[in-house]
Coordinates of N, CA and C in Angstrom, one line a residue:
Chain T
E15 N -17.1 30.8 8.8 CA -18.7 29.7 9.8 C -19.1 29.0 9.4
T16 N -18.8 27.6 9.9 CA -19.0 26.1 8.6 C -20.5 26.0 9.1
G17 N -21.0 25.1 7.9 CA -22.5 24.9 8.3 C -22.3 23.5 8.8
V18 N -21.0 22.9 8.8 CA -20.9 21.3 9.9 C -20.8 21.1 11.1
T19 N -21.0 20.8 11.8 CA -20.9 21.0 13.3 C -20.3 19.6 14.3
Q20 N -19.5 19.9 14.6 CA -19.2 17.8 15.1 C -19.2 18.2 16.8
T21 N -19.5 18.0 17.8 CA -19.2 18.0 19.0 C -19.2 16.2 19.7
P22 N -18.2 15.9 20.5 CA -17.5 17.1 21.2 C -15.8 17.1 20.4
R23 N -15.6 18.4 20.4 CA -14.8 18.8 20.2 C -13.0 17.9 19.8
H24 N -12.8 17.9 21.6 CA -12.1 16.5 21.8 C -12.6 15.5 22.9
L25 N -11.8 14.8 22.7 CA -12.7 13.2 23.3 C -11.1 12.0 23.6
V26 N -11.3 11.7 25.5 CA -10.7 10.8 25.3 C -11.5 10.2 26.2
M27 N -10.5 8.4 25.4 CA -11.4 7.7 26.1 C -10.7 6.3 26.3
G28 N -10.9 5.3 27.6 CA -10.5 4.2 27.7 C -10.7 3.4 26.4
M29 N -9.7 2.5 27.1 CA -10.1 0.9 25.9 C -11.6 0.7 26.1
T30 N -12.1 0.4 27.4 CA -13.2 -0.3 27.4 C -14.4 0.7 27.3
N31 N -14.7 2.2 26.7 CA -15.7 2.8 27.6 C -16.1 2.8 25.9
K32 N -17.3 2.9 26.0 CA -18.3 3.3 25.1 C -18.6 4.8 24.6
K33 N -18.9 5.5 23.6 CA -18.7 6.6 23.5 C -19.6 7.4 22.7
S34 N -19.9 8.0 22.2 CA -20.5 8.3 20.6 C -19.6 9.8 20.0
L35 N -19.7 9.7 18.8 CA -19.1 11.1 18.0 C -20.5 11.8 17.2
K36 N -20.6 13.0 17.3 CA -22.1 13.8 16.6 C -22.3 14.6 15.5
C37 N -22.4 14.9 14.5 CA -22.3 15.8 13.1 C -23.9 15.9 12.9
E38 N -23.8 17.1 12.6 CA -25.0 18.0 12.7 C -24.4 19.1 10.9
Q39 N -25.6 19.3 10.1 CA -25.2 19.5 8.7 C -26.9 20.4 9.0
H40 N -26.0 22.3 8.9 CA -27.5 22.9 8.9 C -27.1 23.4 6.7
L41 N -26.8 23.1 6.2 CA -26.1 22.6 4.8 C -27.6 22.9 4.0
G42 N -28.7 21.6 4.4 CA -29.6 20.7 3.4 C -28.8 19.5 2.4
H43 N -27.5 19.6 3.1 CA -27.4 18.1 2.3 C -27.4 17.3 2.5
N44 N -27.8 16.2 1.9 CA -28.1 14.9 1.6 C -26.9 13.8 1.6
A45 N -25.9 13.9 1.5 CA -24.7 12.5 2.2 C -23.8 12.8 2.9
M46 N -23.8 12.1 3.9 CA -22.7 12.3 4.8 C -21.5 11.8 5.0
Y47 N -20.3 12.1 5.8 CA -18.8 10.8 5.4 C -18.6 11.0 6.3
W48 N -18.3 9.7 6.9 CA -16.7 9.9 8.2 C -15.0 9.7 7.4
Y49 N -14.9 10.6 7.9 CA -13.5 10.2 7.5 C -11.9 10.3 8.9
K50 N -11.4 9.7 8.6 CA -10.7 9.4 9.8 C -9.1 10.2 9.6
Q51 N -8.4 11.0 10.1 CA -7.3 11.4 9.5 C -6.4 11.1 10.5
S52 N -5.3 10.4 10.4 CA -4.4 9.3 11.2 C -2.7 10.7 10.8
A53 N -2.2 10.7 11.6 CA -0.5 11.7 11.3 C -0.4 11.3 10.4
K54 N 0.4 11.8 9.5 CA 1.4 11.8 8.3 C 1.0 10.6 7.9
K55 N -0.7 10.1 7.5 CA -1.2 9.2 6.7 C -2.4 10.4 6.0
P56 N -3.1 9.5 4.3 CA -3.8 10.5 4.2 C -5.1 10.1 4.7
L57 N -6.4 11.4 4.2 CA -7.4 11.0 5.1 C -7.9 9.3 4.3
E58 N -8.2 8.8 5.3 CA -9.8 7.8 5.3 C -11.2 7.5 4.7
L59 N -11.5 7.9 4.0 CA -13.0 7.8 4.3 C -12.7 5.8 4.8
M60 N -14.3 6.3 6.0 CA -14.5 5.6 6.4 C -16.6 4.8 6.3
F61 N -17.2 5.2 6.1 CA -18.8 5.7 6.2 C -19.0 6.7 5.0
V62 N -19.7 5.7 3.9 CA -20.2 7.2 3.8 C -22.1 6.9 4.1
Y63 N -23.4 7.9 3.4 CA -24.1 8.0 3.5 C -25.1 8.7 2.6
N64 N -26.3 8.1 1.8 CA -26.7 8.9 0.3 C -28.5 8.8 0.8
F65 N -28.8 9.8 1.6 CA -30.6 9.5 1.6 C -30.8 8.4 2.9
K66 N -29.6 9.0 4.3 CA -29.9 8.4 5.2 C -29.0 6.5 4.8
E67 N -28.8 6.2 3.4 CA -28.6 4.9 3.9 C -27.2 4.4 3.6
Q68 N -26.7 4.1 4.4 CA -25.4 3.6 3.6 C -25.1 2.9 2.8
T69 N -24.1 3.4 1.8 CA -23.8 3.6 0.8 C -22.6 2.9 0.3
E70 N -22.0 3.2 1.4 CA -20.0 2.8 1.6 C -19.5 2.4 3.1
N71 N -18.9 1.4 3.3 CA -17.9 1.2 4.7 C -16.9 0.6 3.9
N72 N -15.8 1.5 4.3 CA -14.8 0.9 4.2 C -13.9 0.1 4.4
S73 N -14.4 -0.8 4.5 CA -13.7 -2.1 5.5 C -13.3 -1.8 7.2
V74 N -14.4 -0.4 7.3 CA -13.9 -0.2 8.6 C -14.1 -1.4 9.8
P75 N -13.6 -1.3 11.0 CA -13.8 -2.2 12.1 C -14.5 -2.3 12.7
S76 N -15.8 -3.9 12.9 CA -16.7 -2.8 13.7 C -16.9 -2.2 14.7
R77 N -16.0 -3.0 15.2 CA -15.5 -1.6 17.1 C -16.1 0.0 17.0
F78 N -16.5 0.3 15.4 CA -16.9 1.5 14.9 C -18.6 1.2 13.8
S79 N -19.6 2.1 14.7 CA -20.2 1.5 14.2 C -21.4 3.0 13.2
P80 N -21.8 3.9 12.9 CA -21.7 5.1 12.3 C -23.5 4.6 12.1
E81 N -24.1 6.1 12.2 CA -25.7 5.8 12.8 C -26.1 6.7 12.0
C82 N -27.2 6.6 10.8 CA -27.1 8.0 10.8 C -28.7 8.6 10.4
P83 N -29.9 9.1 11.7 CA -31.0 8.7 11.3 C -32.1 9.8 10.6
N84 N -31.5 10.6 9.9 CA -31.9 11.7 9.8 C -31.0 12.8 8.5
S85 N -30.9 13.5 7.4 CA -30.2 13.6 6.5 C -29.0 14.4 6.8
S86 N -29.8 15.2 8.4 CA -28.7 16.0 8.6 C -27.8 15.9 9.9
H87 N -28.2 14.8 10.7 CA -27.4 13.6 11.5 C -26.6 12.8 11.0
L88 N -25.6 12.8 11.7 CA -24.5 11.6 11.7 C -24.2 11.1 12.8
F89 N -23.4 10.3 13.7 CA -23.0 9.4 14.8 C -22.1 8.4 14.6
L90 N -21.3 8.2 15.3 CA -19.9 7.6 14.6 C -20.1 6.6 16.4
H91 N -20.9 6.1 16.7 CA -21.0 5.3 17.6 C -19.6 4.2 18.8
L92 N -18.7 4.2 19.0 CA -17.5 3.9 19.7 C -17.6 2.8 21.0
H93 N -17.0 2.2 20.2 CA -16.6 1.0 21.5 C -14.9 0.0 21.6
T94 N -15.2 -0.6 22.6 CA -13.7 -1.4 23.0 C -12.4 -0.6 21.7
L95 N -12.4 0.5 21.7 CA -11.1 0.8 20.7 C -10.1 1.0 21.0
Q96 N -9.2 0.7 20.5 CA -7.3 1.1 21.0 C -7.3 1.6 20.2
P97 N -5.7 2.0 20.3 CA -4.7 3.1 20.7 C -4.7 3.8 19.7
E98 N -4.7 2.5 19.3 CA -3.9 3.0 17.4 C -5.0 3.9 16.8
D99 N -6.8 3.6 16.9 CA -7.8 4.3 16.8 C -7.8 5.5 17.1
S100 N -7.0 6.7 18.0 CA -7.0 8.0 18.1 C -6.9 8.4 16.8
A101 N -7.2 10.0 16.1 CA -7.2 9.8 15.0 C -7.9 11.7 15.5
L102 N -8.1 12.3 14.5 CA -8.6 13.6 14.2 C -10.6 12.9 12.6
Y103 N -11.3 12.5 13.7 CA -12.9 12.0 12.8 C -13.5 13.4 12.2
L104 N -13.4 13.0 11.2 CA -13.9 14.6 10.0 C -15.3 13.6 9.6
C105 N -16.4 14.3 9.6 CA -17.3 15.0 8.6 C -17.5 15.5 8.0
A106 N -18.4 15.4 6.9 CA -18.0 16.3 6.0 C -19.6 15.7 4.7
S107 N -20.7 17.4 4.4 CA -21.5 16.9 3.6 C -21.7 17.4 2.5
R108 N -22.2 16.6 1.4 CA -22.2 17.2 -0.1 C -23.7 17.1 -0.3
R109 N -24.3 17.5 -1.5 CA -25.7 17.6 -1.8 C -25.0 16.8 -3.2
I110 N -26.6 15.9 -3.3 CA -26.2 14.8 -4.3 C -25.8 15.3 -5.6
R111 N -25.8 15.0 -6.4 CA -25.3 15.4 -8.1 C -24.9 16.9 -7.5
T112 N -23.8 17.4 -6.5 CA -22.4 17.8 -7.1 C -21.5 17.7 -6.8
Y113 N -20.1 17.7 -6.6 CA -19.2 17.2 -5.7 C -18.7 17.8 -5.0
E114 N -19.0 19.2 -4.6 CA -18.2 19.7 -3.0 C -18.9 19.0 -1.3
Q115 N -17.8 18.5 -1.1 CA -18.3 18.0 0.3 C -16.6 19.1 0.7
Y116 N -17.6 19.9 1.8 CA -17.9 20.6 3.2 C -17.9 19.5 4.8
F117 N -17.0 20.2 5.2 CA -16.4 19.3 6.3 C -16.9 20.3 7.9
G118 N -16.4 19.3 8.6 CA -16.8 20.0 10.0 C -15.3 20.3 10.2
P119 N -15.5 20.7 11.6 CA -14.4 20.6 12.4 C -13.1 19.7 12.8
G120 N -14.0 18.8 13.2 CA -13.3 17.6 13.6 C -13.4 17.4 15.3
T121 N -13.8 15.3 15.3 CA -13.5 15.5 16.7 C -11.4 14.9 16.9
R122 N -11.1 15.6 18.1 CA -10.1 14.9 18.1 C -10.2 13.4 19.3
L123 N -9.9 12.3 19.2 CA -10.6 11.4 19.7 C -8.9 11.2 20.2
T124 N -8.6 10.7 21.5 CA -7.9 10.0 22.0 C -7.9 8.8 23.1
V125 N -6.9 7.8 22.3 CA -7.8 6.5 23.0 C -6.1 5.6 24.1
T126 N -6.6 5.5 25.2 CA -5.8 5.7 26.4 C -5.3 4.0 27.1
Chain X
G19 N -4.3 1.5 -8.6 CA -5.5 2.0 -7.6 C -5.9 3.5 -7.7
E20 N -7.1 4.8 -7.6 CA -6.1 5.5 -7.3 C -4.9 6.2 -6.5
D21 N -4.8 6.7 -6.3 CA -3.7 7.5 -6.0 C -3.0 8.9 -6.1
V22 N -3.1 9.5 -4.7 CA -2.3 11.3 -5.1 C -1.7 11.7 -4.2
E23 N -0.8 12.1 -5.0 CA 0.5 12.1 -4.3 C 1.0 13.8 -4.8
Q24 N 1.9 14.4 -3.2 CA 2.0 15.7 -2.4 C 3.4 15.3 -2.0
S25 N 4.4 16.8 -2.1 CA 5.1 16.4 -1.1 C 4.5 17.5 0.0
L26 N 5.7 16.6 1.2 CA 5.1 17.4 2.1 C 5.0 17.9 2.9
F27 N 6.2 19.3 2.2 CA 6.7 20.6 3.1 C 6.8 21.4 2.0
L28 N 6.6 23.1 2.4 CA 7.0 23.7 1.5 C 7.3 24.9 2.6
S29 N 8.4 26.0 2.1 CA 8.7 26.9 3.3 C 9.1 28.2 2.2
V30 N 7.8 29.2 1.9 CA 8.3 30.6 1.5 C 8.5 31.4 2.7
R31 N 8.9 32.8 0.8 CA 8.8 33.8 2.5 C 7.9 34.7 2.2
E32 N 7.4 35.4 2.8 CA 5.4 36.6 2.9 C 6.0 36.9 1.8
G33 N 5.6 37.4 0.6 CA 5.2 38.2 -0.6 C 5.8 37.3 -1.5
D34 N 6.2 36.4 -1.4 CA 6.6 35.6 -2.1 C 5.8 34.4 -2.7
S35 N 5.7 34.2 -4.0 CA 5.2 33.3 -4.1 C 5.2 31.5 -4.1
S36 N 4.1 31.1 -3.7 CA 4.4 29.6 -3.5 C 3.1 28.7 -4.4
V37 N 3.9 27.8 -4.6 CA 3.4 26.7 -5.9 C 3.2 25.4 -5.5
I38 N 2.1 24.6 -4.9 CA 1.9 23.8 -4.6 C 1.7 22.6 -5.5
N39 N 1.9 21.2 -5.9 CA 1.7 20.3 -6.6 C 1.5 18.9 -6.1
C40 N 0.8 18.4 -7.4 CA -0.1 17.5 -6.9 C 0.2 16.6 -7.8
T41 N -0.1 15.3 -8.1 CA -0.1 14.4 -8.8 C -1.2 12.7 -8.8
Y42 N -1.9 12.7 -10.3 CA -3.0 11.4 -9.7 C -3.1 11.1 -10.4
T43 N -3.7 9.8 -10.2 CA -3.6 8.7 -11.0 C -5.1 8.2 -12.0
D44 N -6.3 8.5 -11.5 CA -7.3 8.4 -11.8 C -7.6 9.1 -13.1
S45 N -7.4 8.8 -14.7 CA -7.6 10.0 -15.3 C -9.8 10.0 -16.0
S46 N -10.2 9.8 -15.2 CA -11.7 9.9 -15.2 C -11.9 10.6 -14.2
S47 N -11.5 10.8 -13.7 CA -11.8 12.6 -12.3 C -12.2 13.7 -13.1
T48 N -13.6 14.3 -12.5 CA -14.4 15.1 -13.3 C -13.9 16.2 -12.8
Y49 N -13.5 15.7 -11.1 CA -13.3 17.3 -10.2 C -12.2 17.4 -10.0
L50 N -11.3 18.2 -9.9 CA -9.7 18.3 -9.1 C -9.9 19.7 -7.6
Y51 N -9.6 19.1 -6.7 CA -9.8 20.1 -5.7 C -8.8 20.6 -4.9
W52 N -9.1 21.6 -4.1 CA -7.7 22.2 -3.3 C -8.6 23.1 -1.7
Y53 N -7.4 21.8 -1.1 CA -8.8 22.0 0.4 C -7.0 22.5 1.6
K54 N -8.2 23.0 2.2 CA -6.8 24.0 3.3 C -7.3 24.0 4.6
Q55 N -6.5 22.9 5.2 CA -7.0 23.0 6.8 C -5.8 23.7 8.1
E56 N -5.9 24.7 8.5 CA -5.7 25.2 9.7 C -5.9 24.3 10.8
P57 N -4.6 24.4 12.0 CA -4.3 23.7 13.1 C -5.6 23.6 13.8
G58 N -6.0 22.2 13.6 CA -6.6 22.2 14.8 C -8.5 22.2 13.8
A59 N -8.5 22.8 13.2 CA -9.5 23.2 11.9 C -9.7 21.7 11.2
G60 N -11.2 21.6 10.5 CA -11.2 20.8 9.3 C -11.1 21.2 7.9
L61 N -10.8 20.4 7.0 CA -10.7 20.7 6.2 C -12.2 22.2 5.8
Q62 N -11.1 22.8 4.6 CA -11.9 24.1 4.1 C -11.7 24.1 2.6
L63 N -12.3 23.6 1.6 CA -12.4 24.0 0.8 C -12.3 25.6 0.0
L64 N -11.3 25.2 -0.6 CA -10.0 26.6 -1.5 C -10.9 26.6 -2.5
T65 N -10.8 25.7 -3.7 CA -11.4 25.9 -5.1 C -10.8 24.6 -6.3
Y66 N -11.5 24.3 -7.0 CA -11.8 23.6 -7.5 C -11.1 23.6 -9.1
I67 N -11.1 22.6 -9.6 CA -11.5 22.6 -11.1 C -11.8 21.8 -12.1
F68 N -12.8 21.7 -12.6 CA -13.1 20.3 -14.0 C -12.1 20.1 -14.4
S69 N -12.6 19.2 -14.8 CA -11.2 18.5 -15.9 C -11.5 18.8 -16.8
N70 N -12.3 19.6 -17.9 CA -12.3 20.1 -19.0 C -11.1 21.1 -19.5
M71 N -11.3 21.8 -18.3 CA -10.6 22.9 -17.6 C -9.0 23.3 -17.7
D72 N -8.1 24.1 -18.2 CA -6.3 24.0 -18.2 C -6.5 25.4 -17.0
M73 N -7.1 26.0 -16.6 CA -7.0 26.9 -15.0 C -7.5 27.4 -15.0
K74 N -7.7 28.1 -14.1 CA -8.5 28.7 -12.9 C -8.1 29.4 -11.6
Q75 N -8.4 31.1 -12.3 CA -7.9 31.9 -11.3 C -8.4 32.1 -10.1
D76 N -8.4 32.5 -9.2 CA -9.8 32.6 -7.9 C -8.6 34.1 -7.1
Q77 N -8.9 35.1 -7.8 CA -8.1 36.0 -6.1 C -6.5 36.3 -6.4
R78 N -6.6 35.3 -5.5 CA -5.1 34.8 -5.5 C -4.3 33.5 -5.6
L79 N -5.1 33.2 -5.5 CA -5.4 31.8 -6.1 C -5.3 31.2 -7.9
T80 N -4.1 30.3 -8.1 CA -4.4 30.3 -9.5 C -4.2 28.0 -9.8
V81 N -5.0 28.0 -10.1 CA -4.9 26.0 -10.4 C -4.9 25.9 -11.6
L82 N -3.1 25.3 -11.5 CA -3.2 24.6 -13.5 C -3.5 23.1 -13.5
L83 N -3.8 22.3 -14.3 CA -4.5 21.1 -15.1 C -3.7 20.9 -15.4
N84 N -3.1 19.8 -16.1 CA -1.8 19.3 -17.3 C -2.9 18.0 -16.7
K85 N -4.0 17.6 -17.5 CA -4.1 16.8 -18.0 C -3.8 15.8 -18.4
K86 N -3.1 15.1 -19.4 CA -2.1 14.7 -19.9 C -1.2 13.7 -18.8
D87 N -0.2 15.0 -18.1 CA 0.4 14.1 -17.0 C 0.0 14.2 -15.8
K88 N -1.9 14.1 -15.6 CA -2.5 14.2 -14.7 C -1.1 14.8 -13.1
H89 N -1.1 16.4 -13.4 CA -0.5 17.0 -12.9 C -1.3 18.2 -12.4
L90 N -1.5 18.3 -11.1 CA -1.8 20.1 -10.8 C -1.0 20.9 -9.9
S91 N -1.8 21.4 -10.1 CA -0.3 23.0 -9.0 C -1.7 23.8 -8.1
L92 N -1.3 24.3 -6.7 CA -1.9 25.7 -7.2 C -0.8 26.4 -6.2
R93 N -1.1 27.5 -7.2 CA -0.1 29.1 -7.1 C -0.8 29.9 -6.0
I94 N 0.0 29.7 -4.8 CA -0.9 31.2 -4.3 C 0.3 32.8 -4.4
A95 N -0.1 33.8 -4.4 CA 0.8 34.9 -5.5 C 0.6 35.7 -3.7
D96 N 1.6 36.5 -3.3 CA 2.1 37.1 -2.7 C 1.4 36.2 -1.2
T97 N 1.8 35.4 -0.7 CA 1.9 34.9 0.1 C 1.6 35.3 1.7
Q98 N 1.0 35.4 2.5 CA 0.9 35.6 3.7 C 0.9 34.1 4.8
T99 N 1.1 35.2 5.8 CA 1.5 34.5 7.5 C 0.5 33.7 7.3
G100 N -0.7 34.0 7.8 CA -2.2 33.6 7.1 C -2.8 32.2 6.7
D101 N -2.0 32.1 5.5 CA -2.1 31.4 4.4 C -1.3 29.6 5.0
S102 N -0.7 30.1 6.2 CA 0.7 28.8 6.8 C -0.9 27.4 7.1
A103 N -0.8 26.9 6.5 CA -1.7 25.5 6.9 C -0.7 23.9 6.0
I104 N -2.3 23.3 6.2 CA -1.6 22.4 5.2 C -2.6 22.1 4.5
Y105 N -2.0 21.7 2.9 CA -3.1 21.9 1.9 C -2.9 20.6 1.0
F106 N -4.4 20.5 0.7 CA -4.6 18.6 0.8 C -5.5 19.3 -1.0
C107 N -4.7 18.4 -2.0 CA -5.1 18.0 -3.5 C -6.4 16.4 -3.1
A108 N -7.4 16.5 -3.9 CA -8.2 15.8 -4.2 C -8.7 15.0 -5.6
E109 N -8.8 14.6 -5.7 CA -9.8 14.3 -7.3 C -10.4 13.3 -7.0
S110 N -11.3 13.0 -8.2 CA -12.9 13.1 -7.8 C -13.3 12.3 -9.0
A111 N -13.9 10.9 -8.9 CA -13.7 9.5 -9.7 C -15.5 9.2 -9.0
G112 N -16.5 9.6 -8.0 CA -17.3 9.2 -7.5 C -17.0 9.6 -6.3
K113 N -16.2 9.3 -5.6 CA -15.5 9.6 -4.7 C -14.1 10.3 -4.7
L114 N -14.1 11.5 -2.9 CA -13.5 11.7 -3.2 C -11.6 10.8 -2.6
I115 N -10.4 11.3 -3.8 CA -9.3 10.5 -3.1 C -7.9 11.5 -3.1
F116 N -7.5 11.4 -1.4 CA -7.1 13.1 -1.1 C -5.4 12.2 -1.1
G117 N -4.8 13.7 -1.1 CA -3.4 13.4 -0.5 C -3.3 13.5 0.8
Q118 N -1.6 13.2 1.1 CA -1.3 13.3 2.5 C -1.3 14.5 3.0
G119 N -0.9 15.6 1.5 CA -1.1 16.9 2.4 C 0.1 17.6 2.2
T120 N 0.6 19.2 2.0 CA 1.7 19.0 2.3 C 1.6 20.8 2.7
T121 N 2.6 20.7 3.2 CA 2.3 21.6 4.9 C 3.0 22.8 4.7
L122 N 2.6 24.2 4.5 CA 3.0 25.5 3.6 C 3.4 26.2 4.8
Q123 N 5.0 27.0 5.2 CA 5.5 27.2 6.4 C 5.8 28.8 4.9
V124 N 4.9 29.7 6.2 CA 5.3 31.3 5.5 C 6.1 31.7 6.7
K125 N 7.3 32.4 6.7 CA 8.1 33.0 7.2 C 7.8 34.5 7.4
P126 N 7.9 35.2 8.1 CA 8.2 36.6 7.8 C 9.0 37.1 7.3

C-alpha cells in the first residue's frame, strides 16, 4: 500500500481542455516531484518542490503548471496539451536529507 | 552529463537466477537504487546501496557495485513469475537519474 496517492488514475482530454492532476502524500515528507514516463524513454524529471517552494523546473513547457499548496499536496495543471504529452505522470515524495523517493501509482494521460 | 544505461529486456525461467545490469556515469553518486514497476503501477523502491559498499543482500536480492567500472547489478535468486516487471536502476547525486528500465520476463 503506497503512502503516495494520485488522482485520477486515467485521464483522456482533448487538446483544448483544462484539467488537473492531484498527488497527495501521507508520509510526512517535505519534498515532492513530478515525473513524466513515456514509452521507451527514461523517466523525465519535470518539477521539484522542497518545503512548498519550487526548486527545479526541468525546461518543462508552460502548458504544464505545477502547484504545491502545502508539503502534502501537489498538483499539475494542464492546458492546451499536445498528443505527444500522452504519458504516465508520476508523483513522488521524499524526506529532505534522505535519498529515497516514494512514488505514487501514476496518472495515465491520453491527449486526443 | 549524467547518464544511466541498462539492457532493455531479460528473459529467464522460473526458479533460475536473474541478473540485471546497469552502468552509470556520475562518480559522485552517493546512493544507487533499484526500483520495480509492475504493469499499471508506479515505481516501488526495491533496494539501494550506498556508494562506499560493494555488496548488499536483502532476502532474494543481491546488489553488487563496482565503483571503479561504474557498474551496478541486481541479482534475483529463485526468480518467480511475480518478479515479472520493469526494473529501473537510478543514481543519485542530488537528484535521481533513471535508466530506461529492463523488462524482466519470467517463463513458467
